[in-house]
Amino acid sequence: MLNHTLKVLEYRFILDRLIYHSRSVPGKRRAGGLLPYDNIESINAALDLVSEMIEIFEFDGGPPGLEFDDLGEKLERARSSGDIFEPKELLEFASFFGVVRECQKIRSQYRKLKALLAGLVYPANLHEEINNTVDLSGEIKDSASPELKRLRKELVAVKAKLNERFERYLKSDTSSYLSDSLYTIRDGRYVLPVRDTDKGRVKGIIHDRSSSGATFFIEPSETVELNNRHRELETAEREEINRILRHLAEMLYFNLEAIKEDVVILAHLDFVAACARLSREVAGARPEFSDDGEHSIVNGRHPVLLLKIEEGKRNEVVPLDLRLTQEENIMVITGPNTGGKTVALKTTGILSLMAASALFVSADPKSRFVLFDNIFADIGDEQSLESSLSTYSSHLNHIKTALEKSNENSLVLLDELGAGTDPEEGAAMGQAVIEYLAAKRCFAVITTHQGKLKVLAGNVRGVANGSMEFDRQHLRPTFVFRAGVPGSSYAVEIGRKLGLPTRITDRAWELLDQKERDLTLLIGELNQKSVQLSEELK
């Protein structure tokens, strides 16, 4: 699929929404890299997973929490550098193993998801060992090893003795030499804050001096032995903790390949859950693919429009019904400015891309899709300042690509064909393009203001007319697409309604040839009857 097509059809917006709905780092990465599939078997396999996930959301409250980092990548880096993991990092692994365990419990009725998760390996012993080693706050438990328990017990006793000794100093005559009523620790040793003027009155080792020079931090001689033992125990504790962490790191390295595979599987599950959330967000339906070449969108709404407006107002997005077949494979849409032609074009394109990407579509389940091998789009003002191309030349470049590379299994979307140049020449070029696409038997939806292109329906095989409905009474578009009826720009009529001088509007009407006037009147009458019928059916 061309990057240009993905850009102008706002496919990236859909991917960004999937990324938002993903919970894990590798799941978000997978969502951001989604591209359309090239075969229906893969699409249906992916859709089966999403269908079951939607059931899990509806009946089981959703899948287990899937917030995790790319732990396989983290393990690879650590093993390469010989690093060990901090206790809080070990908690990440423990949390991930918990997710693996919970995902293995997904009910057997979800056969496709169970098959996806069949490759999960739950390292029960490793999970248990981490949980027995690290508490929920990320600290190493005393019970992590008998030696650590013994060291910490003695360390508590030594600290208690040191605290008792130094509390006595604070209550003895020594306190009169201190600059503060609290003792402190310097370089891991308990010390007293002694005033500069009294430092000779306290026997001991000077460890530090305050920045002002007014205080010396002195370790009393009688506490040196206890302080030494305190330091020895702290060193032994650190060494034992490092031994424990090294042991856990080795266990993780031993399980590296299984963990990497678990990450891949759960990232896939997370991605499937994101697809299900997106489907629920846009009230999506599972896309069905036709085997007779019919591409029909029933009650299709542009998903980007749905997602950009308030949830309570989404019903205000007017649905699109548009059908392409082997017999009528090119739809030429005409109508007034801001009447919804481009939205209809984009809706056709983005829903086709979503269906090909195994995403539920914001359309009726009765819709049927063709899996196109490519979609070509020329939409909007694509003027290229870098290459000094005019708007018209830029359009022609995209059209040229479509003409060269399209085939009978391609979809071509052209917005305002024939615009941006002399009207006569633009109409001639537009007709030639349509005739060329018709000869190639490719599918196409084309919008245009060129009146001469309306008459191609019936004269060129495969070409059909469509239009955007316009309420002539209130001078406003209804955004409803009508197949089989060409549209009009209503330029003269709108001018009259807006109060332009009669001399101008009458003269403009006279300048139209008789056939054009008759066609405009007929189109207007058909359009107004369509509006009235729509109102009656509400």
Short mmCIF file of C-alpha atoms in Angstrom, two decimals, residues 60-456:
data_model
loop_
_atom_site.label_atom_id
_atom_site.label_comp_id
_atom_site.label_asym_id
_atom_site.label_seq_id
_atom_site.Cartn_x
_atom_site.Cartn_y
_atom_site.Cartn_z
CA ASP A 60 -15.82 -11.45 31.43
CA GLY A 61 -14.92 -7.79 31.94
CA GLY A 62 -11.86 -7.85 29.68
CA PRO A 63 -8.50 -9.65 29.63
CA PRO A 64 -5.98 -9.60 32.51
CA GLY A 65 -3.94 -6.43 32.89
CA LEU A 66 -1.37 -6.33 30.12
CA GLU A 67 0.90 -3.48 31.25
CA PHE A 68 4.47 -4.62 30.71
CA ASP A 69 7.71 -3.46 29.13
CA ASP A 70 9.71 -5.36 26.54
CA LEU A 71 11.32 -7.59 29.16
CA GLY A 72 12.91 -9.87 26.57
CA GLU A 73 14.84 -6.93 25.16
CA LYS A 74 15.79 -5.81 28.67
CA LEU A 75 17.06 -9.30 29.49
CA GLU A 76 19.13 -9.45 26.30
CA ARG A 77 20.85 -6.16 27.16
CA ALA A 78 21.53 -7.18 30.75
CA ARG A 79 23.00 -10.54 29.77
CA SER A 80 25.26 -8.91 27.18
CA SER A 81 26.66 -6.48 29.75
CA GLY A 82 26.66 -8.93 32.65
CA ASP A 83 24.35 -6.74 34.72
CA ILE A 84 22.09 -7.82 37.53
CA PHE A 85 18.64 -6.40 38.22
CA GLU A 86 17.58 -4.05 40.97
CA PRO A 87 14.80 -5.37 43.22
CA LYS A 88 12.19 -3.07 41.66
CA GLU A 89 13.14 -4.39 38.23
CA LEU A 90 12.60 -7.91 39.52
CA LEU A 91 9.09 -6.86 40.51
CA GLU A 92 8.44 -6.05 36.82
CA PHE A 93 9.32 -9.63 35.93
CA ALA A 94 7.18 -10.97 38.77
CA SER A 95 4.25 -8.86 37.58
CA PHE A 96 4.75 -10.12 34.02
CA PHE A 97 4.86 -13.75 35.17
CA GLY A 98 1.61 -13.10 37.01
CA VAL A 99 0.06 -11.91 33.75
CA VAL A 100 1.31 -15.06 32.00
CA ARG A 101 -0.30 -17.20 34.71
CA GLU A 102 -3.63 -15.33 34.51
CA CYS A 103 -3.73 -15.44 30.70
CA GLN A 104 -3.33 -19.21 30.81
CA LYS A 105 -6.64 -19.27 32.70
CA ILE A 106 -8.65 -17.71 29.83
CA ARG A 107 -11.66 -19.96 29.36
CA SER A 108 -11.50 -22.78 26.84
CA GLN A 109 -14.64 -21.53 25.05
CA TYR A 110 -12.42 -18.86 23.47
CA ARG A 111 -10.76 -21.43 21.23
CA LYS A 112 -8.81 -19.06 18.97
CA LEU A 113 -7.38 -17.08 21.87
CA LYS A 114 -6.53 -20.27 23.75
CA ALA A 115 -4.64 -21.44 20.67
CA LEU A 116 -2.76 -18.12 20.55
CA LEU A 117 -1.82 -18.48 24.22
CA ALA A 118 -0.92 -22.17 24.00
CA GLY A 119 2.75 -21.30 23.60
CA LEU A 120 2.96 -19.41 26.91
CA VAL A 121 5.46 -20.79 29.41
CA TYR A 122 4.84 -19.88 33.05
CA PRO A 123 8.08 -20.10 35.10
CA ALA A 124 6.40 -20.95 38.39
CA ASN A 125 9.59 -21.58 40.37
CA LEU A 126 11.22 -18.35 39.21
CA HIS A 127 8.06 -16.36 39.91
CA GLU A 128 7.84 -17.84 43.40
CA GLU A 129 11.51 -17.18 44.12
CA ILE A 130 11.23 -13.51 43.13
CA ASN A 131 8.12 -13.12 45.29
CA ASN A 132 9.92 -14.76 48.20
CA THR A 133 12.89 -12.44 47.73
CA VAL A 134 11.43 -8.98 47.04
CA ASP A 135 8.58 -7.32 48.91
CA LEU A 136 5.96 -5.11 47.25
CA SER A 137 7.90 -1.95 48.07
CA GLY A 138 10.94 -3.22 46.17
CA GLU A 139 13.06 -4.18 49.18
CA ILE A 140 14.87 -7.47 49.69
CA LYS A 141 13.10 -9.55 52.35
CA ASP A 142 14.98 -10.80 55.42
CA SER A 143 13.79 -14.28 54.48
CA ALA A 144 15.50 -14.14 51.07
CA SER A 145 18.24 -16.38 52.51
CA PRO A 146 19.20 -17.77 55.95
CA GLU A 147 22.49 -15.87 55.83
CA LEU A 148 20.77 -12.56 55.07
CA LYS A 149 18.35 -13.17 57.92
CA ARG A 150 21.25 -13.85 60.33
CA LEU A 151 23.23 -10.78 59.18
CA ARG A 152 20.26 -8.46 59.49
CA LYS A 153 19.39 -9.78 62.92
CA GLU A 154 22.91 -9.06 64.18
CA LEU A 155 22.91 -5.71 62.36
CA VAL A 156 19.75 -4.70 64.21
CA ALA A 157 21.39 -5.64 67.51
CA VAL A 158 24.56 -3.68 66.74
CA LYS A 159 22.56 -0.63 65.67
CA ALA A 160 20.59 -0.83 68.89
CA LYS A 161 23.80 -0.82 70.92
CA LEU A 162 25.21 2.12 68.93
CA ASN A 163 22.01 4.09 69.37
CA GLU A 164 22.02 3.36 73.08
CA ARG A 165 25.65 4.52 73.42
CA PHE A 166 25.09 7.74 71.50
CA GLU A 167 21.87 8.50 73.37
CA ARG A 168 23.94 8.35 76.55
CA TYR A 169 26.40 10.86 75.08
CA LEU A 170 23.53 13.26 74.45
CA LYS A 171 22.47 12.99 78.08
CA SER A 172 25.97 13.17 79.58
CA ASP A 173 28.39 16.07 80.13
CA THR A 174 29.62 15.46 76.58
CA SER A 175 26.43 17.11 75.29
CA SER A 176 27.82 20.52 76.31
CA TYR A 177 30.51 20.15 73.62
CA LEU A 178 28.04 19.41 70.82
CA SER A 179 26.74 21.87 68.24
CA ASP A 180 23.50 19.90 67.86
CA SER A 181 21.32 17.74 70.06
CA LEU A 182 21.42 14.88 67.53
CA TYR A 183 24.12 12.43 66.55
CA THR A 184 24.60 11.56 62.90
CA ILE A 185 26.36 9.18 60.48
CA ARG A 186 29.40 9.91 58.33
CA ASP A 187 30.80 7.31 55.91
CA GLY A 188 28.62 4.68 57.55
CA ARG A 189 29.95 5.39 61.06
CA TYR A 190 28.08 6.92 63.99
CA VAL A 191 29.62 10.28 65.01
CA LEU A 192 29.01 13.24 67.30
CA PRO A 193 28.77 16.87 66.02
CA VAL A 194 31.41 18.60 68.18
CA ARG A 195 32.00 22.35 68.20
CA ASP A 196 35.33 23.48 66.77
CA THR A 197 36.27 25.06 70.08
CA ASP A 198 35.67 21.78 72.00
CA LYS A 199 37.01 19.16 69.59
CA GLY A 200 39.93 18.39 71.92
CA ARG A 201 37.56 17.47 74.75
CA VAL A 202 36.13 14.41 72.91
CA LYS A 203 38.58 11.57 72.37
CA GLY A 204 38.11 9.85 69.06
CA ILE A 205 38.55 9.94 65.27
CA ILE A 206 37.64 13.00 63.22
CA HIS A 207 35.69 11.89 60.11
CA ASP A 208 34.43 15.16 58.67
CA ARG A 209 34.05 18.90 59.15
CA SER A 210 31.06 21.14 58.38
CA SER A 211 31.27 23.56 55.45
CA SER A 212 31.43 26.48 57.88
CA GLY A 213 34.24 24.85 59.81
CA ALA A 214 32.35 25.34 63.06
CA THR A 215 31.60 21.64 63.61
CA PHE A 216 33.77 18.51 63.62
CA PHE A 217 32.19 15.06 63.31
CA ILE A 218 34.02 12.80 65.75
CA GLU A 219 33.69 9.05 66.34
CA PRO A 220 34.31 8.43 70.08
CA SER A 221 37.13 5.95 70.73
CA GLU A 222 34.95 3.64 72.80
CA THR A 223 32.52 3.11 69.86
CA VAL A 224 35.17 2.24 67.25
CA GLU A 225 34.79 -1.51 67.74
CA LEU A 226 31.00 -1.37 67.47
CA ASN A 227 31.22 0.90 64.43
CA ASN A 228 33.69 -1.51 62.85
CA ARG A 229 31.27 -4.40 63.38
CA HIS A 230 28.45 -2.27 62.00
CA ARG A 231 30.42 -1.61 58.81
CA GLU A 232 31.41 -5.27 58.50
CA LEU A 233 27.80 -6.37 58.77
CA GLU A 234 26.63 -3.77 56.24
CA THR A 235 29.30 -4.94 53.78
CA ALA A 236 28.36 -8.56 54.34
CA GLU A 237 24.69 -7.68 53.86
CA ARG A 238 25.42 -5.96 50.53
CA GLU A 239 27.48 -8.91 49.36
CA GLU A 240 24.73 -11.36 50.29
CA ILE A 241 22.11 -9.24 48.52
CA ASN A 242 24.30 -9.09 45.42
CA ARG A 243 24.70 -12.87 45.56
CA ILE A 244 20.93 -13.28 45.75
CA LEU A 245 20.35 -10.82 42.90
CA ARG A 246 23.02 -12.53 40.80
CA HIS A 247 21.32 -15.87 41.39
CA LEU A 248 17.96 -14.46 40.26
CA ALA A 249 19.57 -12.87 37.21
CA GLU A 250 21.05 -16.24 36.25
CA MET A 251 17.61 -17.82 36.58
CA LEU A 252 16.16 -15.11 34.34
CA TYR A 253 18.91 -15.60 31.76
CA PHE A 254 18.21 -19.35 31.80
CA ASN A 255 14.55 -18.60 30.95
CA LEU A 256 15.40 -15.91 28.39
CA GLU A 257 14.00 -17.61 25.27
CA ALA A 258 10.76 -18.57 27.00
CA ILE A 259 10.34 -15.04 28.36
CA LYS A 260 10.96 -13.54 24.91
CA GLU A 261 8.31 -15.83 23.41
CA ASP A 262 5.88 -14.95 26.21
CA VAL A 263 6.42 -11.25 25.47
CA VAL A 264 5.64 -11.80 21.78
CA ILE A 265 2.47 -13.76 22.56
CA LEU A 266 1.18 -11.32 25.16
CA ALA A 267 2.02 -8.34 22.93
CA HIS A 268 -0.16 -9.99 20.28
CA LEU A 269 -2.91 -10.47 22.87
CA ASP A 270 -2.58 -6.82 23.92
CA PHE A 271 -2.87 -5.76 20.28
CA VAL A 272 -6.01 -7.89 19.86
CA ALA A 273 -7.46 -6.25 22.97
CA ALA A 274 -6.68 -2.81 21.49
CA CYS A 275 -8.52 -3.79 18.29
CA ALA A 276 -11.50 -4.88 20.38
CA ARG A 277 -11.50 -1.61 22.33
CA LEU A 278 -11.42 0.37 19.07
CA SER A 279 -14.31 -1.70 17.73
CA ARG A 280 -16.38 -0.99 20.83
CA GLU A 281 -15.48 2.69 20.59
CA VAL A 282 -16.82 3.05 17.02
CA ALA A 283 -19.63 0.47 17.39
CA GLY A 284 -17.78 -1.59 14.80
CA ALA A 285 -18.94 -4.61 12.85
CA ARG A 286 -16.85 -7.50 11.64
CA PRO A 287 -16.09 -6.92 7.94
CA GLU A 288 -17.24 -9.60 5.53
CA PHE A 289 -15.54 -10.14 2.19
CA SER A 290 -17.45 -10.79 -1.00
CA ASP A 291 -16.65 -13.53 -3.48
CA ASP A 292 -18.55 -11.93 -6.37
CA GLY A 293 -16.68 -8.64 -6.68
CA GLU A 294 -19.26 -6.56 -4.82
CA HIS A 295 -17.90 -3.77 -2.65
CA SER A 296 -20.82 -2.31 -0.72
CA ILE A 297 -20.73 -0.04 2.31
CA VAL A 298 -23.97 0.01 4.29
CA ASN A 299 -24.48 2.72 6.91
CA GLY A 300 -20.78 3.47 6.90
CA ARG A 301 -19.55 6.29 9.09
CA HIS A 302 -16.07 7.79 8.89
CA PRO A 303 -14.27 6.46 12.00
CA VAL A 304 -12.09 9.55 12.38
CA LEU A 305 -15.18 11.77 12.47
CA LEU A 306 -16.75 9.47 15.05
CA LEU A 307 -13.67 9.58 17.26
CA LYS A 308 -13.21 13.34 17.04
CA ILE A 309 -16.69 14.30 18.25
CA GLU A 310 -18.39 13.81 21.59
CA GLU A 311 -19.71 10.31 22.16
CA GLY A 312 -23.29 11.50 22.58
CA LYS A 313 -23.24 13.26 19.21
CA ARG A 314 -21.86 10.43 17.08
CA ASN A 315 -25.27 9.62 15.66
CA GLU A 316 -25.14 13.01 13.95
CA VAL A 317 -22.52 11.65 11.54
CA VAL A 318 -24.57 10.92 8.40
CA PRO A 319 -24.05 7.31 7.24
CA LEU A 320 -22.94 6.39 3.74
CA ASP A 321 -24.49 3.73 1.51
CA LEU A 322 -22.31 3.14 -1.53
CA ARG A 323 -22.14 0.06 -3.74
CA LEU A 324 -19.64 -0.93 -6.41
CA THR A 325 -20.05 -4.10 -8.47
CA GLN A 326 -18.44 -5.80 -11.43
CA GLU A 327 -21.10 -4.16 -13.62
CA GLU A 328 -20.93 -0.70 -12.02
CA ASN A 329 -17.38 -0.46 -10.75
CA ILE A 330 -16.87 3.32 -11.11
CA MET A 331 -18.97 5.80 -9.13
CA VAL A 332 -18.85 9.45 -10.20
CA ILE A 333 -20.13 11.67 -7.38
CA THR A 334 -21.25 15.22 -8.11
CA GLY A 335 -22.86 17.89 -5.97
CA PRO A 336 -22.32 21.28 -4.31
CA ASN A 337 -19.26 22.41 -2.38
CA THR A 338 -19.12 21.27 1.27
CA GLY A 339 -21.83 18.76 0.48
CA GLY A 340 -19.88 15.76 1.74
CA LYS A 341 -18.36 14.40 -1.48
CA THR A 342 -14.84 14.21 -0.09
CA VAL A 343 -16.07 12.65 3.17
CA ALA A 344 -17.87 9.97 1.15
CA LEU A 345 -14.66 9.33 -0.76
CA LYS A 346 -12.55 9.13 2.39
CA THR A 347 -15.11 6.96 4.17
CA THR A 348 -14.95 4.46 1.32
CA GLY A 349 -11.16 4.46 1.48
CA ILE A 350 -10.60 4.25 5.23
CA LEU A 351 -13.22 1.54 5.76
CA SER A 352 -11.62 -0.47 2.95
CA LEU A 353 -8.22 -0.08 4.64
CA MET A 354 -9.61 -1.05 8.04
CA ALA A 355 -11.29 -4.15 6.63
CA ALA A 356 -8.03 -5.16 4.93
CA SER A 357 -6.22 -4.60 8.26
CA ALA A 358 -8.57 -6.97 10.11
CA LEU A 359 -10.18 -4.13 12.06
CA PHE A 360 -13.87 -3.97 12.77
CA VAL A 361 -15.47 -1.25 10.65
CA SER A 362 -17.88 1.53 11.57
CA ALA A 363 -20.56 0.21 9.22
CA ASP A 364 -23.49 -2.20 9.12
CA PRO A 365 -22.69 -5.94 9.24
CA LYS A 366 -24.45 -6.22 5.87
CA SER A 367 -21.51 -4.39 4.25
CA ARG A 368 -19.37 -6.43 1.88
CA PHE A 369 -15.76 -5.67 1.03
CA VAL A 370 -13.38 -6.52 -1.76
CA LEU A 371 -9.81 -7.14 -0.61
CA PHE A 372 -8.01 -4.77 -2.95
CA ASP A 373 -4.40 -5.45 -3.79
CA ASN A 374 -3.82 -1.69 -3.73
CA ILE A 375 -5.67 1.54 -3.07
CA PHE A 376 -4.67 4.72 -4.87
CA ALA A 377 -5.87 8.10 -3.64
CA ASP A 378 -5.62 11.68 -4.82
CA ILE A 379 -7.41 13.81 -2.26
CA GLY A 380 -7.13 17.45 -1.26
CA ASP A 381 -4.55 20.10 -2.07
CA GLU A 382 -1.30 18.19 -2.44
CA GLN A 383 0.78 21.04 -3.87
CA SER A 384 4.48 20.25 -3.58
CA LEU A 385 6.56 23.31 -2.75
CA GLU A 386 9.76 21.27 -2.67
CA SER A 387 9.43 20.14 -6.28
CA SER A 388 7.84 23.39 -7.49
CA LEU A 389 4.77 21.52 -8.70
CA SER A 390 1.46 23.33 -9.10
CA THR A 391 -1.63 21.88 -7.45
CA TYR A 392 -2.81 20.54 -10.79
CA SER A 393 0.57 18.97 -11.60
CA SER A 394 0.71 17.37 -8.17
CA HIS A 395 -2.75 15.86 -8.72
CA LEU A 396 -1.67 14.56 -12.12
CA ASN A 397 1.37 12.87 -10.58
CA HIS A 398 -0.85 10.90 -8.19
CA ILE A 399 -3.33 10.13 -10.97
CA LYS A 400 -0.45 8.96 -13.18
CA THR A 401 0.64 6.50 -10.49
CA ALA A 402 -2.90 5.16 -10.21
CA LEU A 403 -3.28 4.78 -13.96
CA GLU A 404 0.04 2.97 -14.31
CA LYS A 405 -0.22 0.61 -11.34
CA SER A 406 -3.92 -0.10 -10.92
CA ASN A 407 -5.63 -3.27 -12.12
CA GLU A 408 -9.04 -4.89 -11.90
CA ASN A 409 -8.46 -5.59 -8.21
CA SER A 410 -7.46 -2.02 -7.28
CA LEU A 411 -9.50 0.83 -5.80
CA VAL A 412 -8.85 4.32 -7.17
CA LEU A 413 -10.11 7.36 -5.23
CA LEU A 414 -9.95 10.70 -7.05
CA ASP A 415 -11.17 13.90 -5.44
CA GLU A 416 -12.34 16.78 -7.68
CA LEU A 417 -11.15 15.21 -10.92
CA GLY A 418 -10.59 17.86 -13.58
CA ALA A 419 -10.25 20.75 -11.13
CA GLY A 420 -7.33 23.16 -10.90
CA THR A 421 -7.09 23.99 -14.60
CA ASP A 422 -9.14 25.33 -17.51
CA PRO A 423 -12.69 23.87 -17.10
CA GLU A 424 -12.94 22.66 -20.69
CA GLU A 425 -9.56 20.97 -20.63
CA GLY A 426 -10.15 19.70 -17.09
CA ALA A 427 -13.41 18.06 -18.16
CA ALA A 428 -11.71 16.50 -21.17
CA MET A 429 -8.87 15.15 -19.02
CA GLY A 430 -11.38 13.89 -16.46
CA GLN A 431 -13.36 12.01 -19.09
CA ALA A 432 -10.21 10.48 -20.55
CA VAL A 433 -9.10 9.31 -17.09
CA ILE A 434 -12.50 7.74 -16.35
CA GLU A 435 -12.57 5.99 -19.71
CA TYR A 436 -9.05 4.64 -19.09
CA LEU A 437 -9.98 3.33 -15.62
CA ALA A 438 -13.16 1.80 -17.04
CA ALA A 439 -11.14 -0.01 -19.69
CA LYS A 440 -8.87 -1.44 -16.97
CA ARG A 441 -11.98 -2.63 -15.05
CA CYS A 442 -10.63 -1.31 -11.75
CA PHE A 443 -12.89 -0.05 -8.98
CA ALA A 444 -13.07 3.72 -8.52
CA VAL A 445 -14.92 6.44 -6.65
CA ILE A 446 -14.50 9.87 -8.21
CA THR A 447 -15.81 13.26 -7.12
CA THR A 448 -16.05 16.18 -9.51
CA HIS A 449 -17.64 19.54 -10.27
CA GLN A 450 -17.35 18.93 -13.99
CA GLY A 451 -20.89 18.76 -15.34
CA LYS A 452 -19.80 16.98 -18.52
CA LEU A 453 -18.67 13.97 -16.52
CA LYS A 454 -22.24 13.29 -15.39
CA VAL A 455 -23.23 12.03 -18.82
CA LEU A 456 -20.62 9.27 -18.83
#
